[in-house]
JSON list of C-alpha atoms in Angstrom, two decimals:
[
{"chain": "A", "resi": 8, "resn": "UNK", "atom": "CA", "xyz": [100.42, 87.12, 68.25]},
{"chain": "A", "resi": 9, "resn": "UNK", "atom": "CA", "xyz": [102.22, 90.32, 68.95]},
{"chain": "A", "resi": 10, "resn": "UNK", "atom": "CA", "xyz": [102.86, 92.44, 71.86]},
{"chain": "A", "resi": 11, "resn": "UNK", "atom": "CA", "xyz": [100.91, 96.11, 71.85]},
{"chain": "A", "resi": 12, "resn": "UNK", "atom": "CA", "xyz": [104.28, 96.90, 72.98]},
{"chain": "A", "resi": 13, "resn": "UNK", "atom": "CA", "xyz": [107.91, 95.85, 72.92]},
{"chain": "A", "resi": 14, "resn": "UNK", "atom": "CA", "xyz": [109.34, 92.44, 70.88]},
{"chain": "A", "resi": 15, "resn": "UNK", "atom": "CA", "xyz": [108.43, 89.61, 72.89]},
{"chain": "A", "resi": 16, "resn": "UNK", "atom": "CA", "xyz": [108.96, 85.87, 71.72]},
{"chain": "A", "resi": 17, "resn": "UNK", "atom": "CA", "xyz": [106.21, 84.22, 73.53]},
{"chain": "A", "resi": 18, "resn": "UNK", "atom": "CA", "xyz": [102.92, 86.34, 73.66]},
{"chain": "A", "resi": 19, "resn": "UNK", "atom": "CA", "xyz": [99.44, 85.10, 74.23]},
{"chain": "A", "resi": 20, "resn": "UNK", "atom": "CA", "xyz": [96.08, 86.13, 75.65]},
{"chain": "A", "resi": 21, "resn": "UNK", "atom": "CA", "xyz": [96.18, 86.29, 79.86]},
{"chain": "A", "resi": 22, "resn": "UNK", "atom": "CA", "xyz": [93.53, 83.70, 79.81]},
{"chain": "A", "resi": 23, "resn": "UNK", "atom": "CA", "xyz": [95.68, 81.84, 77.77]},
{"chain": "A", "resi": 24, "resn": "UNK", "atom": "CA", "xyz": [98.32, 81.45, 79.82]},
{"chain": "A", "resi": 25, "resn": "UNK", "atom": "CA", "xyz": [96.76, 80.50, 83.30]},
{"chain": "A", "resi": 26, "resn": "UNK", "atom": "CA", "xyz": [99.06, 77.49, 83.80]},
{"chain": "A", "resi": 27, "resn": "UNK", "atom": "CA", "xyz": [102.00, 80.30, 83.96]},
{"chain": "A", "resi": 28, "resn": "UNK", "atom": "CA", "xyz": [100.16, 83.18, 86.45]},
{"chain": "A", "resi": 29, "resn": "UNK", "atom": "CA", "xyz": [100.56, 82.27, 89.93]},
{"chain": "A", "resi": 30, "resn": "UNK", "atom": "CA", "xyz": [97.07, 81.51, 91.71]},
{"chain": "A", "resi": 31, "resn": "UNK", "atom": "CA", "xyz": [95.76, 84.84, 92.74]},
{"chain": "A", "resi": 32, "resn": "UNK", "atom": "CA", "xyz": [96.55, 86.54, 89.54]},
{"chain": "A", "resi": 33, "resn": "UNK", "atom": "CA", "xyz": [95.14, 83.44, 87.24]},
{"chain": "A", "resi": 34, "resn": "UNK", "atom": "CA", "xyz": [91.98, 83.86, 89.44]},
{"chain": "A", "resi": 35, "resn": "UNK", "atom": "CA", "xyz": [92.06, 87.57, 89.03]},
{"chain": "A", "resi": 36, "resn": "UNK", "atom": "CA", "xyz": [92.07, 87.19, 85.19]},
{"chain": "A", "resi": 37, "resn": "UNK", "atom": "CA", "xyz": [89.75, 83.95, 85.58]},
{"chain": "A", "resi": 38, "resn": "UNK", "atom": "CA", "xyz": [87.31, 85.74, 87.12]},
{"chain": "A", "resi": 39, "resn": "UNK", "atom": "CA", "xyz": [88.07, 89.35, 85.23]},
{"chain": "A", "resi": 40, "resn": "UNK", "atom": "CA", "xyz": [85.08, 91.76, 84.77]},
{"chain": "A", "resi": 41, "resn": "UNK", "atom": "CA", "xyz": [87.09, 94.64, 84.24]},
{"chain": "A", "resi": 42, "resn": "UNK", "atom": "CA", "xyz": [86.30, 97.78, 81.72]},
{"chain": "A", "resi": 43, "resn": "UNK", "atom": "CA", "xyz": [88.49, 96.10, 79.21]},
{"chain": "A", "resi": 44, "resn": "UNK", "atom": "CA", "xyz": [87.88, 92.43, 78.06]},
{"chain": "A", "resi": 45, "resn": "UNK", "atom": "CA", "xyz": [90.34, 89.59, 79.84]},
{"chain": "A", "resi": 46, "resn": "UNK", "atom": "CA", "xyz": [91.75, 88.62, 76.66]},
{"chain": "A", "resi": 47, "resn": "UNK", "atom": "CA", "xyz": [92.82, 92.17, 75.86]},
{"chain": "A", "resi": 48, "resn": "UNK", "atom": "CA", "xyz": [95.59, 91.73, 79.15]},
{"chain": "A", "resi": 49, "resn": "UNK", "atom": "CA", "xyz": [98.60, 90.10, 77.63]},
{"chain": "A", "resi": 50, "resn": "UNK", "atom": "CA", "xyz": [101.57, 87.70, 79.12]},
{"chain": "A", "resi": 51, "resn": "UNK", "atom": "CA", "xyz": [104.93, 88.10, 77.78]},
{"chain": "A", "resi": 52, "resn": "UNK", "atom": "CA", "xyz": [107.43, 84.85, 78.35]},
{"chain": "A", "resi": 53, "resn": "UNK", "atom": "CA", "xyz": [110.31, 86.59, 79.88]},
{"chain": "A", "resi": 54, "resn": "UNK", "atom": "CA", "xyz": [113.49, 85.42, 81.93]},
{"chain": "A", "resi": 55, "resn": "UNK", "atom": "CA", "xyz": [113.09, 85.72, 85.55]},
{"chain": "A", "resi": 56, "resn": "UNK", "atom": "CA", "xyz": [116.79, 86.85, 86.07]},
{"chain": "A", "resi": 57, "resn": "UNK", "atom": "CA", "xyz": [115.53, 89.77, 83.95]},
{"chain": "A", "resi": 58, "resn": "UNK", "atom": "CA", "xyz": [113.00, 90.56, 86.14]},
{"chain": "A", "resi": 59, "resn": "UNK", "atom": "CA", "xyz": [114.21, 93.55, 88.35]},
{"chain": "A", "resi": 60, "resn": "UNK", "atom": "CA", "xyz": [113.29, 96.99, 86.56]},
{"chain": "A", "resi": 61, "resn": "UNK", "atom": "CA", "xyz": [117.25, 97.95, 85.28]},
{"chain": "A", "resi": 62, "resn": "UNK", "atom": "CA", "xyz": [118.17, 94.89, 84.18]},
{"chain": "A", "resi": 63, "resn": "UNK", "atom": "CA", "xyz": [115.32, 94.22, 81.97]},
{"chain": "A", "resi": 64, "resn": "UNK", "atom": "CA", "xyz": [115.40, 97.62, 80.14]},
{"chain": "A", "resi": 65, "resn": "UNK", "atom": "CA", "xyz": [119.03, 95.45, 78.96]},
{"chain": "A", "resi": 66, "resn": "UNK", "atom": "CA", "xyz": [117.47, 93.15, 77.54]},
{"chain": "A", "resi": 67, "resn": "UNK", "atom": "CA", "xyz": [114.22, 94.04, 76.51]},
{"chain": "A", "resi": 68, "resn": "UNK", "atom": "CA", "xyz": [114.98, 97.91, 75.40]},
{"chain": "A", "resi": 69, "resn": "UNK", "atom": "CA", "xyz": [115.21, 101.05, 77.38]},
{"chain": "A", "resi": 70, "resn": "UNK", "atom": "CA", "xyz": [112.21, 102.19, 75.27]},
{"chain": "A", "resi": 71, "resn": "UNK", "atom": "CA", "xyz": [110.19, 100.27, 77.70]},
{"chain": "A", "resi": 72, "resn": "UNK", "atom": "CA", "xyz": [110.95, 102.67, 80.60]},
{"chain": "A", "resi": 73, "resn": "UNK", "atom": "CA", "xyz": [107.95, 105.29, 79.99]},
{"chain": "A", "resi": 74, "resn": "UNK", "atom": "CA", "xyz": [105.55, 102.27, 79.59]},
{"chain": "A", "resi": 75, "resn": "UNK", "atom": "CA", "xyz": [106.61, 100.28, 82.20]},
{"chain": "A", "resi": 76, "resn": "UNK", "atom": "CA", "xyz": [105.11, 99.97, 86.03]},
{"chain": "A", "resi": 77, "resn": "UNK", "atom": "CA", "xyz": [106.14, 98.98, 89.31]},
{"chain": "A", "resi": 78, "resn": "UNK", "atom": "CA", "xyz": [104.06, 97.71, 91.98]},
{"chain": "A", "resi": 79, "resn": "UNK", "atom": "CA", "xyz": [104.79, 98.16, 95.32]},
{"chain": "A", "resi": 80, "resn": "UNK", "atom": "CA", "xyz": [103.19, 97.20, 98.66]},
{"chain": "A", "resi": 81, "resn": "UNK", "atom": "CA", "xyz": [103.02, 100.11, 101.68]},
{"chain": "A", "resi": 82, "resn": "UNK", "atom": "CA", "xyz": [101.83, 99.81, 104.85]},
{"chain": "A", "resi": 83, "resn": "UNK", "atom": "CA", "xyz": [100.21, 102.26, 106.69]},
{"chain": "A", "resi": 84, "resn": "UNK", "atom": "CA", "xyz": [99.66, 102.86, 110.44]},
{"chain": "A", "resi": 85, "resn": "UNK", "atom": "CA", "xyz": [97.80, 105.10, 112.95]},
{"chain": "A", "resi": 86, "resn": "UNK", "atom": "CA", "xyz": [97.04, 104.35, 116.43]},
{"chain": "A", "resi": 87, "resn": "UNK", "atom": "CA", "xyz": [98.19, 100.68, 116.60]},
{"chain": "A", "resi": 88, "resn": "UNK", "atom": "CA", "xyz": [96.42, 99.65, 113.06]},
{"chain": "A", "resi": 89, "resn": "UNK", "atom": "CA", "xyz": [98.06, 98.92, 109.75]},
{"chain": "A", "resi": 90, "resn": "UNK", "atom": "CA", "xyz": [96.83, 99.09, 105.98]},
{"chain": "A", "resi": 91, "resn": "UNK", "atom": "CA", "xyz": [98.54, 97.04, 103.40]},
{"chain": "A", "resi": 92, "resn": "UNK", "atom": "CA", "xyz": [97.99, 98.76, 99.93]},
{"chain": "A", "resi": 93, "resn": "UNK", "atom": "CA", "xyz": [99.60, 98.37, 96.69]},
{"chain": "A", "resi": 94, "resn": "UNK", "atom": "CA", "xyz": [100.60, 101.59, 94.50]},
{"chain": "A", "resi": 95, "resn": "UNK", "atom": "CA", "xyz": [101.36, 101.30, 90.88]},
{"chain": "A", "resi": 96, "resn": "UNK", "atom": "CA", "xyz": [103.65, 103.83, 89.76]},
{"chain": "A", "resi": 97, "resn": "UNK", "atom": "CA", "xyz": [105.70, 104.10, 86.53]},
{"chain": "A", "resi": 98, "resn": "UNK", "atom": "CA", "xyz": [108.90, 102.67, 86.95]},
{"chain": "A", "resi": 99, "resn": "UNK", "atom": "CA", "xyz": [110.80, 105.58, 86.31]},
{"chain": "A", "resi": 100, "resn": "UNK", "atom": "CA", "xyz": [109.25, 106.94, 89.54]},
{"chain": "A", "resi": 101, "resn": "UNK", "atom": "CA", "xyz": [109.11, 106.65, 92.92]},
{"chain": "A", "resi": 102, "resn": "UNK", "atom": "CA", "xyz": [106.47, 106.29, 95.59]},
{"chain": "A", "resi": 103, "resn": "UNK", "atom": "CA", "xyz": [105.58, 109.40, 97.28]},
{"chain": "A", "resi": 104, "resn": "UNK", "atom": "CA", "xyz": [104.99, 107.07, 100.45]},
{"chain": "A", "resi": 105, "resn": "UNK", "atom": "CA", "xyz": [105.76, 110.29, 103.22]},
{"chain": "A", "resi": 106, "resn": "UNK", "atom": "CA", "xyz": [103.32, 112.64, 101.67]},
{"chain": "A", "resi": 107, "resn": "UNK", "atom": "CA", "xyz": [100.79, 111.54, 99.01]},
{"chain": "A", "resi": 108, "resn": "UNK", "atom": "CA", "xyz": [100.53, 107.79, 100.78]},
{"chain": "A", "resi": 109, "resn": "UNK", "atom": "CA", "xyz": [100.35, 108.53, 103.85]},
{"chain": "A", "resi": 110, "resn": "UNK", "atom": "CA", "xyz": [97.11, 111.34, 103.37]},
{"chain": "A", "resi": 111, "resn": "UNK", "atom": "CA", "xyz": [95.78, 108.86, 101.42]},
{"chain": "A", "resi": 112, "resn": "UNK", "atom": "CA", "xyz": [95.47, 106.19, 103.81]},
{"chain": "A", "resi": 113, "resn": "UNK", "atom": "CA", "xyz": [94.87, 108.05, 106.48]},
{"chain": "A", "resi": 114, "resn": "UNK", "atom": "CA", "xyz": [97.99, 106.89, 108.17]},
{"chain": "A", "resi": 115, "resn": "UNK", "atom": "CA", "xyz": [99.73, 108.85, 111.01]},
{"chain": "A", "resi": 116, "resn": "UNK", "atom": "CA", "xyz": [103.10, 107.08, 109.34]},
{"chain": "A", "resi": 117, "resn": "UNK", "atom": "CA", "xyz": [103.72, 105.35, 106.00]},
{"chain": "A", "resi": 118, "resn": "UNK", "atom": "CA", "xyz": [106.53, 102.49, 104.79]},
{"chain": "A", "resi": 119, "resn": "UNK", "atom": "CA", "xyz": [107.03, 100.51, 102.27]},
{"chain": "A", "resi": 120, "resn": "UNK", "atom": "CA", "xyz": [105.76, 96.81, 103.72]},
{"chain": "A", "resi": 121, "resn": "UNK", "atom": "CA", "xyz": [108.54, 94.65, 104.49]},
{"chain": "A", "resi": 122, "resn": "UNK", "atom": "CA", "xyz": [109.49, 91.75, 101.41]},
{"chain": "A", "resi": 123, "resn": "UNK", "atom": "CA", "xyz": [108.30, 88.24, 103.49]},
{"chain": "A", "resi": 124, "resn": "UNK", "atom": "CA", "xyz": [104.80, 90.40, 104.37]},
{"chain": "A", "resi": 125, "resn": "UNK", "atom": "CA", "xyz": [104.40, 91.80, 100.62]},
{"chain": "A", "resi": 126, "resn": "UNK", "atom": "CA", "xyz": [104.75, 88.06, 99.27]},
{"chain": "A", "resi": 127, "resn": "UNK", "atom": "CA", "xyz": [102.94, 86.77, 101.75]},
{"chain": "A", "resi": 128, "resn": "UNK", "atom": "CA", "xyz": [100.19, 88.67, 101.98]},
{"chain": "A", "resi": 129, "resn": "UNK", "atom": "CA", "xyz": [99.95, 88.77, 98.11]},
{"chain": "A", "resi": 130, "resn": "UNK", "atom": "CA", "xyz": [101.08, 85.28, 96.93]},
{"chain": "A", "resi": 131, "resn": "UNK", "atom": "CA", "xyz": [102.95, 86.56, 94.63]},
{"chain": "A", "resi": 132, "resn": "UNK", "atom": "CA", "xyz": [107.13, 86.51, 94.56]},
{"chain": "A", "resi": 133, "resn": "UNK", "atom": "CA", "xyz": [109.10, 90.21, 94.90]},
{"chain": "A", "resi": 134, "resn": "UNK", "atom": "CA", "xyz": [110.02, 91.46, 91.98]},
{"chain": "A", "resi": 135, "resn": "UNK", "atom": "CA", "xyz": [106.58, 90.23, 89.89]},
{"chain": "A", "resi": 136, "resn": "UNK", "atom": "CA", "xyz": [103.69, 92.20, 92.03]},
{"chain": "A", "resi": 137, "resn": "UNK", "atom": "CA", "xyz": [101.02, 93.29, 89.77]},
{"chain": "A", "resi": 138, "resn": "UNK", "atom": "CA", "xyz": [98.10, 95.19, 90.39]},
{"chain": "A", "resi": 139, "resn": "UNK", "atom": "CA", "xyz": [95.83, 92.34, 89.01]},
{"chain": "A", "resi": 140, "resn": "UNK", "atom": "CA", "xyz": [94.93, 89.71, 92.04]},
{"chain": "A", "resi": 141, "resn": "UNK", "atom": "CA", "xyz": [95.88, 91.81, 95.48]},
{"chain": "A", "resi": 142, "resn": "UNK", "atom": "CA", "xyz": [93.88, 91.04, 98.14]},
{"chain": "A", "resi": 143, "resn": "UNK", "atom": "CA", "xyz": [90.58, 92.27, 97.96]},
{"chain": "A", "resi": 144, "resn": "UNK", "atom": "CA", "xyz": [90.07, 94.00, 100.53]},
{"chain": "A", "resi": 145, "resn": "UNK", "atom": "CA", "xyz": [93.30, 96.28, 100.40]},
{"chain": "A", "resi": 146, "resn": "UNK", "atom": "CA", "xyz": [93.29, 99.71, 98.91]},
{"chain": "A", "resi": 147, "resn": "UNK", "atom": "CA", "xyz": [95.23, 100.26, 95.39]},
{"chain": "A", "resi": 148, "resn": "UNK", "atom": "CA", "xyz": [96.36, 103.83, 94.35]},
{"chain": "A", "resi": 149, "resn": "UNK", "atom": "CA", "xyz": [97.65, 103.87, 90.71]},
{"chain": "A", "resi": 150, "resn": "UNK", "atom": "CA", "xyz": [99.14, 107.17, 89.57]},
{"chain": "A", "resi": 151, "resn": "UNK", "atom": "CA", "xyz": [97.40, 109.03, 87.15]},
{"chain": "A", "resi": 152, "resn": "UNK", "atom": "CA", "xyz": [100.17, 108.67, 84.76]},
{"chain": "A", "resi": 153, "resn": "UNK", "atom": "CA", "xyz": [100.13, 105.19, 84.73]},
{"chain": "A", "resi": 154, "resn": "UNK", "atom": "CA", "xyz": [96.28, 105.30, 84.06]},
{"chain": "A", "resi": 155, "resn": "UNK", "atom": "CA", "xyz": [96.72, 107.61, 81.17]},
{"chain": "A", "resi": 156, "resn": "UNK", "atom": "CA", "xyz": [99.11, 105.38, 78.82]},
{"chain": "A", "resi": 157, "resn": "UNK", "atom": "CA", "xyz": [97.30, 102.89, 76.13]},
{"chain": "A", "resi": 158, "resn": "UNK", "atom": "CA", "xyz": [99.03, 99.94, 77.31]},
{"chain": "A", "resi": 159, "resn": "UNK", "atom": "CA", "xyz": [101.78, 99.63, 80.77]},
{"chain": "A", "resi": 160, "resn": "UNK", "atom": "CA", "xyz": [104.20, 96.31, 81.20]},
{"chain": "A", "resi": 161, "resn": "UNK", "atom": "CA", "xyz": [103.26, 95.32, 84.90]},
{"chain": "A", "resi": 162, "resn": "UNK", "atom": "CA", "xyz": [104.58, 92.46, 86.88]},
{"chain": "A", "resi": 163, "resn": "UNK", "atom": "CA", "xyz": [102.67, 88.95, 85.85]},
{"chain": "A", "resi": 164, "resn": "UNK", "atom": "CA", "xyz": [102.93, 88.00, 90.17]},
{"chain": "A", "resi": 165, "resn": "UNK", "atom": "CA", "xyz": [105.95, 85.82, 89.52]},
{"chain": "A", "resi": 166, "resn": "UNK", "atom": "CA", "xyz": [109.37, 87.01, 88.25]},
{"chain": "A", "resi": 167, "resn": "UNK", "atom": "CA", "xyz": [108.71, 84.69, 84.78]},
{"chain": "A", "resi": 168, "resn": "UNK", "atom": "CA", "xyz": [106.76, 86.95, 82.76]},
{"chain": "A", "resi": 169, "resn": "UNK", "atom": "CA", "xyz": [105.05, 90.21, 82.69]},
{"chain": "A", "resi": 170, "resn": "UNK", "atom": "CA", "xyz": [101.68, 91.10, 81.42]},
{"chain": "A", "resi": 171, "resn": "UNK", "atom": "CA", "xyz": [100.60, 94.28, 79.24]},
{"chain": "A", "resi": 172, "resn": "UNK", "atom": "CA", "xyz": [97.62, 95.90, 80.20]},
{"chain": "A", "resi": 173, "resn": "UNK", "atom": "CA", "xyz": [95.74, 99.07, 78.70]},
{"chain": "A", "resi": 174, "resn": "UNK", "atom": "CA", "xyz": [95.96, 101.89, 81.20]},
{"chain": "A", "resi": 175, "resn": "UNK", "atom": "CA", "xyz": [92.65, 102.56, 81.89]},
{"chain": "A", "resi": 176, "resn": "UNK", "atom": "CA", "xyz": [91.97, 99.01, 83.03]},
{"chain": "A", "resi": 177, "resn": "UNK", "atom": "CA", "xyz": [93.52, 99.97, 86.25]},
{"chain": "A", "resi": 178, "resn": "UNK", "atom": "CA", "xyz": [90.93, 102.31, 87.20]},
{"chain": "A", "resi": 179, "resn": "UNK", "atom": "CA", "xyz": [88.27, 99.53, 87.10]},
{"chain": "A", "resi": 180, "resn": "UNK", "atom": "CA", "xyz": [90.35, 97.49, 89.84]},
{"chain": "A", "resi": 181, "resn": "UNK", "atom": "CA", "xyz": [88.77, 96.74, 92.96]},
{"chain": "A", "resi": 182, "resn": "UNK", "atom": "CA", "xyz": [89.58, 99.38, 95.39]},
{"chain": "A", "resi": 183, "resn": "UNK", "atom": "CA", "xyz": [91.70, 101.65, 92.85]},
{"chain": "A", "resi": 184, "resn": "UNK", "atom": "CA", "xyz": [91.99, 104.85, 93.47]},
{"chain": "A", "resi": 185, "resn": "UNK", "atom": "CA", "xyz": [93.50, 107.06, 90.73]},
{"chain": "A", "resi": 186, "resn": "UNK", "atom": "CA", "xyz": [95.74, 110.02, 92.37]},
{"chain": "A", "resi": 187, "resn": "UNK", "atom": "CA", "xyz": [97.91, 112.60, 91.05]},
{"chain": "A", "resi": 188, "resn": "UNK", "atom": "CA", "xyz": [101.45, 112.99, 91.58]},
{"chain": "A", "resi": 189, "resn": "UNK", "atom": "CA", "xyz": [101.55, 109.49, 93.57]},
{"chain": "A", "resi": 190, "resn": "UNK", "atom": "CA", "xyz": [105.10, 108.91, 91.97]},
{"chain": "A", "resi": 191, "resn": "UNK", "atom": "CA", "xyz": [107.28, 111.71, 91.87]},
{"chain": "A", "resi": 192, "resn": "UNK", "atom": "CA", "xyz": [110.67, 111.66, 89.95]},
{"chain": "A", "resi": 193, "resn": "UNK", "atom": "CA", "xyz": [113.57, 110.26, 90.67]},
{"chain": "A", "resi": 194, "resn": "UNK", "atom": "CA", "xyz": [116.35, 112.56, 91.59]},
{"chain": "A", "resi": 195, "resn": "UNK", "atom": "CA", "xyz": [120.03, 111.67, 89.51]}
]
C-alpha cells in the first residue's frame, strides 16, 4: 500500500495496525464512526527519534510541512476551574492560545497544559498527540486550515508512527470545533 502522501516504507490501514496505536487511539479507530471510513486513516512506520516536527521534515521531506499537524493540549481557567482541550493546528503554525483559545473556552486565562498532565490525561506520549482518542469529554478546536487539506500527517499517540487522515474527518470528531485563524504564523 501507499501513503496519500509522502514515501513511507511501512503503510497499512489504521485498523490494521492496532497492535502499534497506543490504547486510546486503537479504541478511537476501533470504535471509529467518523464521516470518513476507519480504513481510509492510515499509519506510517516511522522512527521515534524522528518524531519532533523539525527533525522529521529531515528525514521524511520538507514537502511535508504544509500537510503536516500538531496537536497540542491547553488548559483553560476562570474562577478556580480548568478545561483541558486539544487544538490541531498545522505545524507550521502556532496556537493562538492568548486570543482565539482563550474566547473560545471561555477562559479568563489560557496555557498550554503542562507535559506530565497532557500525557496523562491523554495516554498518549509528548511528541505523538493526535486528535483521534482525547478524552471525550474535552473540547477540540482544529483550525480551519487543517480541515480544508485532503489528507494531514498527525501524531499516531506514540512517537513510533504517524497516521494520515483526510481533513475533513476532523470536523466529525467528538467535540470539534472548526475555527478560523486558531494558528497564526510563525514569526522568523
Amino acid at each position: 500500500m501507499r501513503a496519500p502522501l509522502g514515501d513511507f516504507d511501512v503503510v497499512s490501514p489504521a485498523p490494521e495496525a492496532l497492535d502499534l496505536l497506543v490504547p486510546a487511539v486503537a479504541d478511537a479507530v476501533r470504535g471509529w464512526s467518523g464521516p470518513v471510513p476507519a480504513d481510509e486513516l492510515i499509519h506510517v512506520d516511522t522512527e521515534p527519534e524522528w518524531a519532533d516536527t523539525a527533525t522529521f521534515l529531515e528525514h521524511y521531506g520538507p514537502e511535508l510541512l504544509g500537510q503536516s499537524a500538531n496537536c497540542v493540549v491547553v488548559a483553560g481557567k476562570r474562577g478556580g476551574e480548568t478545561t483541558l482541550a486539544a487544538c490541531l493546528v498545522l505545524s507550521g503554525t502556532r496556537v493562538d492560545v492568548n486570543g482565539v483559545v482563550r474566547r473560545q473556552l471561555g477562559a479568563r486565562k489560557a496555557s498550554f497544559a503542562p507535559m506530565e498532565t497532557a500525557t496523562g490525561e491523554t495516554g498518549m506520549e509528548y511528541g505523538g498527540i493526535t486528535p483521534i482518542g482525547l478524552p471525550s469529554a474535552w473540547p477540540l478546536l482544529v483550525d480551519a486550515a487543517v480541515a480544508g487539506l485532503p489528507y494531514v500527517l498527525v501524531g499516531s499517540g506514540s512517537r513510533r508512527g504517524k497516521l494520515i487522515v483526510p481533513g475533513k474527518a476532523f470536523p466529525g470528531l467528538p467535540n470539534a470545533v472548526v475555527v478560523e485563524g486558531l494558528g497564526v504564523a510563525v514569526d522568523g
